[in-house]
Amino acid sequence: MVVIAVTGKGGTGKTVVSALLIHFLSRNHNLLAVDADPDSNLPEALGVKPRKTLGEIREVFQVSRDEMGTMNKEQWLEGKIYAEAITEADNFDLLVMGRPEGEGCYCFANSLLRGVLRKLMRHYDVIIIDTEAGLEHFSRGTISGADYIIVVTDMSKKGLSTAKRIKELSSELKLNFKQIFLVGNRIMNGMGEDIIKEFADEEGIELLDVLPYDEEIVKLDIKGEPIVLMDENSDYAERVKKIATRLVGDGNGKNEH
Amino acid sequence: MERKRIEIPADVKKVESVGEEAEFPFDISPMYEGERIRKNEMYVELGGTEQPGFELVLALPEEEVEDMKVTIVGPDLEEMEEGKAYPYAMIYYVAGSQVETDLEPVIERRNHDFQNYLEGYMHLNQRYDIWIRIGKGAIKKGLKSLTQIAKATMMLFKNELPFIEKIEAVYITEPTMVEKTLNEVAMPIYDERDARVEALHDEDVDEFYSCTLCQSFAPTNVCIVSPDRPSLCGAISWFDGRAAARVDPEGPNRAVPKGELIDEIGGEYTGVDEFAKEESGGEYERVKLHSFFEYPHTSCGCFEVIGFYMPEVDGIGWVHRGYAEPAPNGLPFSTMAGQTGGGKQIAGFLGIGISYFRSKKFIQADGGWYRTVWMPKDLKERVSKYIPDDVRDKIATEEDAKTIDELKEFLKKVNHPVVTGVVRPVDGKKITEGWVEEEEEEEVVEEAVEEAAPAPAMQPAQVQPMQPMQMQLPLQLPQLQLPAPQQAGGGVKLIIKDAKIYVDKIVIKKPEEKKKGGK
Ligand SMILES: Nc1ncnc2c1ncn2[C@@H]1O[C@H](COP(=O)(O)OP(=O)(O)OP(=O)(O)O)[C@@H](O)[C@H]1O
Ligand code: SF4
Ligand SMILES: [Mg+2]
């Protein structure tokens, strides 16, 4: 199992990168896609209609738990999640975490959820998690850790300072990750590329690639079409494929590592 | 309900097989737990949303169980059409010198665990809700019959639960028989179990369960969950605690042996005291599970409902998280919650779960429902059927009283037990004196008490009045119609006109004490 968390400042292209990684890796791997951004838009980028969010199931649990008698609550949650929250796309499964919890005590619900997710996740070869910069689900332990963290950044100061913060945060949270990477995205010129390279050097974060600004992405966005429809032989797509292979291998037992 | 073997009509197709299987065409390992079989990898689905399904364990006398026998009633896997869903019943007869009806649900639960150990077989849910998927991969590897599934499961049952001496399985896929057995046998048994739960009390078990999940933010908090006291967050019943402790004995829910009974009415046990002392890091040493005033259960902040003592009426009010208005003591839930959380014993406030209102021991040491004077209408309606008939209408809601004055008026009108003195039902002891009534045209009360000098208390042993008093003071003053202090530097002057006063006790404490009392 390889768990990859894709994070970064809002609007930098986390979802675009996640969606393409999911799209390419799911061809050869048993894959779970997790949308851990409360403003979830991964399903749209993947062209998948999501079902209930984990958050919604947790709310149902909160109101029905008194009526459960001697029923086993973990089993109840597991059943609901498997039946109503996991969306089966053609090549992968999708789980949307949804909004954070409301008022009241969620300690027990979350503790059960952690158990269910841990058991569920270990059956996939690859898990790609699209998550906001605060890494909320990691800090709460709903998702127990990640092998690789990919920070997506644009050329902006803010994008880079967020990247720095994420690096610190992910060490504090003891996610036990093997490596943290940087990916530049929507880079329009050589200057942008230089800024990012310099930043990566300074911070000692390995730079996976600097992805260009891409007209096709903009067009798909305007038409409201899923990003995974993009021409997979385009320069952009080829570069993401390389990143995928770099992290996971090509599914035939070959791994560039 | 009587336990007996399921009758199988002569005209229904059945296949029997006795004895252990030498080999299985699938792996058996906890590794497969949580394995999800996707729709396009599925050979067939059993039960689930489209078809009825249930699982049931029946404890039978030893001579009625034929060990390691499997009977499949209705179509077996090979006769099923790929991609379709079928009805499914899994019934196990178990016997053993220690096997009793009480153990049925405990054994039944494990069916989920064990079947999940089987590669290519997904088992979800419980009781009448089960949902099974069998993978195409498993069929390809040689799975032919449900008999193989049943034998593997029975083998696991016997290995993991050695007290099972004999086990026999009947798996049914024939639609009418599944329906009929579900309605006539299984449902009544599930209902009976639930009824038994309602009837299960602290004295019927040897262990309670702890919960320390909330220690991350309330480090001294230890929740104790007993049959008569579900957790204050509302999430964990004694059964949940037991289930969790079995899975992970060193986890956040651990078994707490009760030990010796110290106080039957308050619900104090040596085992619980020791545990609480240890787990709270010595923060407190005693816990009474069914007491409001004396050594109350700690509150971590997760409670669904908070109880608050109102000395003016010598009664207890309850307010739940969803009620945003101030309670008659002038405080909204959030404020009281802020003061009460944090894992400390706070006399005068108590956090509970809504389901504790169902308990027969609901704060029984302090009069239970007969000491309860106020709760929001919403909450009262939710728990109404658990309130004894003779006091139900005497408990005020916000429609009857929003302030202490209105509350007093109401309680007097309905003659609530607190007015004349509460007799606690558990032992018939009179625990409060009732209101001391003084009727005077005009009265001036002046008093300023400096320290913890408790006013003559109704239950000296039980009330530790300082904390709630200090907290409540600023808010009670307005209700006592306290005018702005008129003299400089002096005590406090209370002028109460045309009032009927029912004072249990008043402790007024000045923040910076220069002088004491007097004008
Ligand atoms: N390389 C690119 N070239 C052009 N447009 C891009 C590129 N990458 C992303 N975009 C566009 O930028 C916008 C933000 O991208 P995306 O939704 O992937 O970012 P995000 O980090 O997931 O944002 P959010 O924080 O809102 O979830 C989208 O409209 C997307 O189409
Ligand atoms: S409030 Fe609930 S979750 Fe928290 S420690 Fe108590 S029982 Fe456990
Ligand atoms: Mg996004």
PDB file of C-alpha atoms in Angstrom, chain B residues 198-326:
ATOM      1  CA  GLU B 198     -33.139  -2.843  29.208  1.00  0.00           C
ATOM      2  CA  ALA B 199     -33.368  -5.181  32.138  1.00  0.00           C
ATOM      3  CA  LEU B 200     -29.626  -5.490  32.641  1.00  0.00           C
ATOM      4  CA  HIS B 201     -28.372  -3.623  35.679  1.00  0.00           C
ATOM      5  CA  ASP B 202     -25.105  -2.767  37.373  1.00  0.00           C
ATOM      6  CA  GLU B 203     -25.608  -5.565  39.865  1.00  0.00           C
ATOM      7  CA  ASP B 204     -25.941  -8.175  37.088  1.00  0.00           C
ATOM      8  CA  VAL B 205     -22.421  -7.781  35.743  1.00  0.00           C
ATOM      9  CA  ASP B 206     -18.914  -8.159  37.149  1.00  0.00           C
ATOM     10  CA  GLU B 207     -17.203  -5.581  35.031  1.00  0.00           C
ATOM     11  CA  PHE B 208     -17.805  -2.067  33.897  1.00  0.00           C
ATOM     12  CA  TYR B 209     -15.858  -0.438  31.083  1.00  0.00           C
ATOM     13  CA  SER B 210     -13.757   2.654  31.050  1.00  0.00           C
ATOM     14  CA  CYS B 211     -13.319   5.139  28.302  1.00  0.00           C
ATOM     15  CA  THR B 212     -10.347   7.423  28.071  1.00  0.00           C
ATOM     16  CA  LEU B 213     -10.804   8.600  24.514  1.00  0.00           C
ATOM     17  CA  CYS B 214     -11.296  12.158  25.702  1.00  0.00           C
ATOM     18  CA  GLN B 215      -8.131  12.336  27.731  1.00  0.00           C
ATOM     19  CA  SER B 216      -6.526  14.012  24.770  1.00  0.00           C
ATOM     20  CA  PHE B 217      -8.221  17.230  25.830  1.00  0.00           C
ATOM     21  CA  ALA B 218      -9.368  16.417  29.360  1.00  0.00           C
ATOM     22  CA  PRO B 219      -6.384  14.537  30.771  1.00  0.00           C
ATOM     23  CA  THR B 220      -7.949  13.571  34.085  1.00  0.00           C
ATOM     24  CA  ASN B 221     -11.249  12.458  32.667  1.00  0.00           C
ATOM     25  CA  VAL B 222     -12.209   8.846  33.060  1.00  0.00           C
ATOM     26  CA  CYS B 223     -15.605   7.771  31.915  1.00  0.00           C
ATOM     27  CA  ILE B 224     -17.052   4.694  33.509  1.00  0.00           C
ATOM     28  CA  VAL B 225     -19.744   2.984  31.537  1.00  0.00           C
ATOM     29  CA  SER B 226     -22.027   0.589  33.349  1.00  0.00           C
ATOM     30  CA  PRO B 227     -25.314  -1.026  32.344  1.00  0.00           C
ATOM     31  CA  ASP B 228     -27.185   1.634  34.290  1.00  0.00           C
ATOM     32  CA  ARG B 229     -24.944   4.491  33.267  1.00  0.00           C
ATOM     33  CA  PRO B 230     -24.243   4.883  29.571  1.00  0.00           C
ATOM     34  CA  SER B 231     -21.495   7.317  28.664  1.00  0.00           C
ATOM     35  CA  LEU B 232     -22.037  11.026  29.074  1.00  0.00           C
ATOM     36  CA  CYS B 233     -21.314  11.673  25.408  1.00  0.00           C
ATOM     37  CA  GLY B 234     -24.206   9.381  24.589  1.00  0.00           C
ATOM     38  CA  ALA B 235     -22.080   7.236  22.327  1.00  0.00           C
ATOM     39  CA  ILE B 236     -21.045   4.294  24.440  1.00  0.00           C
ATOM     40  CA  SER B 237     -23.204   1.750  26.167  1.00  0.00           C
ATOM     41  CA  TRP B 238     -21.943  -1.001  28.418  1.00  0.00           C
ATOM     42  CA  PHE B 239     -22.248  -3.314  25.415  1.00  0.00           C
ATOM     43  CA  ASP B 240     -20.120  -1.061  23.258  1.00  0.00           C
ATOM     44  CA  GLY B 241     -17.523  -0.924  26.000  1.00  0.00           C
ATOM     45  CA  ARG B 242     -17.496  -4.665  26.245  1.00  0.00           C
ATOM     46  CA  ALA B 243     -17.196  -5.082  22.478  1.00  0.00           C
ATOM     47  CA  ALA B 244     -14.321  -2.605  22.276  1.00  0.00           C
ATOM     48  CA  ALA B 245     -12.508  -4.064  25.287  1.00  0.00           C
ATOM     49  CA  ARG B 246     -12.626  -7.508  23.729  1.00  0.00           C
ATOM     50  CA  VAL B 247     -11.148  -6.310  20.478  1.00  0.00           C
ATOM     51  CA  ASP B 248      -8.435  -4.202  22.094  1.00  0.00           C
ATOM     52  CA  PRO B 249      -8.064  -4.900  25.817  1.00  0.00           C
ATOM     53  CA  GLU B 250      -5.360  -2.239  26.180  1.00  0.00           C
ATOM     54  CA  GLY B 251      -7.209   0.336  24.114  1.00  0.00           C
ATOM     55  CA  PRO B 252      -9.295   3.291  25.235  1.00  0.00           C
ATOM     56  CA  ASN B 253     -12.074   1.056  26.546  1.00  0.00           C
ATOM     57  CA  ARG B 254     -10.867  -1.285  29.231  1.00  0.00           C
ATOM     58  CA  ALA B 255     -12.599  -3.671  31.552  1.00  0.00           C
ATOM     59  CA  VAL B 256     -12.938  -2.322  35.084  1.00  0.00           C
ATOM     60  CA  PRO B 257     -13.679  -5.076  37.587  1.00  0.00           C
ATOM     61  CA  LYS B 258     -16.299  -3.727  39.973  1.00  0.00           C
ATOM     62  CA  GLY B 259     -14.647  -4.938  43.138  1.00  0.00           C
ATOM     63  CA  GLU B 260     -16.509  -4.534  46.414  1.00  0.00           C
ATOM     64  CA  LEU B 261     -19.690  -2.567  46.627  1.00  0.00           C
ATOM     65  CA  ILE B 262     -19.184   0.463  48.880  1.00  0.00           C
ATOM     66  CA  ASP B 263     -22.375   2.408  48.377  1.00  0.00           C
ATOM     67  CA  GLU B 264     -25.217   0.621  46.718  1.00  0.00           C
ATOM     68  CA  ILE B 265     -27.398   3.671  46.284  1.00  0.00           C
ATOM     69  CA  GLY B 266     -24.720   6.063  45.124  1.00  0.00           C
ATOM     70  CA  GLY B 267     -23.148   3.379  42.991  1.00  0.00           C
ATOM     71  CA  GLU B 268     -19.634   3.259  44.413  1.00  0.00           C
ATOM     72  CA  TYR B 269     -17.312   0.300  43.975  1.00  0.00           C
ATOM     73  CA  THR B 270     -13.744  -0.300  45.091  1.00  0.00           C
ATOM     74  CA  GLY B 271     -12.703  -1.376  41.605  1.00  0.00           C
ATOM     75  CA  VAL B 272     -14.039   1.788  40.040  1.00  0.00           C
ATOM     76  CA  ASP B 273     -12.458   4.007  42.700  1.00  0.00           C
ATOM     77  CA  GLU B 274      -9.075   2.403  42.223  1.00  0.00           C
ATOM     78  CA  PHE B 275      -9.313   2.668  38.499  1.00  0.00           C
ATOM     79  CA  ALA B 276     -10.404   6.294  38.581  1.00  0.00           C
ATOM     80  CA  LYS B 277      -7.603   7.186  40.950  1.00  0.00           C
ATOM     81  CA  GLU B 278      -5.014   5.602  38.769  1.00  0.00           C
ATOM     82  CA  GLU B 279      -6.279   6.839  35.456  1.00  0.00           C
ATOM     83  CA  SER B 280      -6.867  10.387  36.619  1.00  0.00           C
ATOM     84  CA  GLY B 281      -3.348  10.540  37.940  1.00  0.00           C
ATOM     85  CA  GLY B 282      -4.694  10.827  41.463  1.00  0.00           C
ATOM     86  CA  GLU B 283      -6.842  13.835  40.626  1.00  0.00           C
ATOM     87  CA  TYR B 284      -9.739  12.227  42.430  1.00  0.00           C
ATOM     88  CA  GLU B 285     -10.178   9.031  44.351  1.00  0.00           C
ATOM     89  CA  ARG B 286     -13.826   8.229  44.494  1.00  0.00           C
ATOM     90  CA  VAL B 287     -16.642   8.115  42.006  1.00  0.00           C
ATOM     91  CA  LYS B 288     -20.298   7.473  42.631  1.00  0.00           C
ATOM     92  CA  LEU B 289     -22.023   6.573  39.432  1.00  0.00           C
ATOM     93  CA  HIS B 290     -25.536   7.526  40.436  1.00  0.00           C
ATOM     94  CA  SER B 291     -24.907  10.530  42.580  1.00  0.00           C
ATOM     95  CA  PHE B 292     -25.245  14.169  41.669  1.00  0.00           C
ATOM     96  CA  PHE B 293     -23.681  15.841  44.671  1.00  0.00           C
ATOM     97  CA  GLU B 294     -21.261  13.449  46.227  1.00  0.00           C
ATOM     98  CA  TYR B 295     -18.201  12.328  44.274  1.00  0.00           C
ATOM     99  CA  PRO B 296     -19.987  12.749  40.985  1.00  0.00           C
ATOM    100  CA  HIS B 297     -18.723  11.288  37.756  1.00  0.00           C
ATOM    101  CA  THR B 298     -16.324  13.631  35.995  1.00  0.00           C
ATOM    102  CA  SER B 299     -17.281  15.496  32.884  1.00  0.00           C
ATOM    103  CA  CYS B 300     -14.895  15.899  29.994  1.00  0.00           C
ATOM    104  CA  GLY B 301     -16.949  18.386  28.044  1.00  0.00           C
ATOM    105  CA  CYS B 302     -18.554  15.894  25.704  1.00  0.00           C
ATOM    106  CA  PHE B 303     -21.789  15.511  27.616  1.00  0.00           C
ATOM    107  CA  GLU B 304     -25.073  15.780  25.775  1.00  0.00           C
ATOM    108  CA  VAL B 305     -26.883  17.196  28.771  1.00  0.00           C
ATOM    109  CA  ILE B 306     -25.749  19.130  31.786  1.00  0.00           C
ATOM    110  CA  GLY B 307     -27.458  19.037  35.131  1.00  0.00           C
ATOM    111  CA  PHE B 308     -27.302  22.081  37.407  1.00  0.00           C
ATOM    112  CA  TYR B 309     -28.312  22.493  40.993  1.00  0.00           C
ATOM    113  CA  MET B 310     -30.498  25.473  41.841  1.00  0.00           C
ATOM    114  CA  PRO B 311     -30.201  26.140  45.560  1.00  0.00           C
ATOM    115  CA  GLU B 312     -33.132  28.548  45.477  1.00  0.00           C
ATOM    116  CA  VAL B 313     -35.486  25.668  44.827  1.00  0.00           C
ATOM    117  CA  ASP B 314     -33.269  22.874  46.083  1.00  0.00           C
ATOM    118  CA  GLY B 315     -33.800  21.112  42.795  1.00  0.00           C
ATOM    119  CA  ILE B 316     -31.895  20.068  39.721  1.00  0.00           C
ATOM    120  CA  GLY B 317     -32.409  21.312  36.209  1.00  0.00           C
ATOM    121  CA  TRP B 318     -31.127  19.696  33.005  1.00  0.00           C
ATOM    122  CA  VAL B 319     -30.334  21.370  29.749  1.00  0.00           C
ATOM    123  CA  HIS B 320     -29.144  19.806  26.516  1.00  0.00           C
ATOM    124  CA  ARG B 321     -26.688  21.023  23.939  1.00  0.00           C
ATOM    125  CA  GLY B 322     -29.350  22.010  21.470  1.00  0.00           C
ATOM    126  CA  TYR B 323     -31.045  24.484  23.813  1.00  0.00           C
ATOM    127  CA  ALA B 324     -29.478  27.879  23.297  1.00  0.00           C
ATOM    128  CA  GLU B 325     -31.514  30.005  25.736  1.00  0.00           C
ATOM    129  CA  PRO B 326     -30.330  30.505  29.281  1.00  0.00           C
TER     130      PRO B 326
END
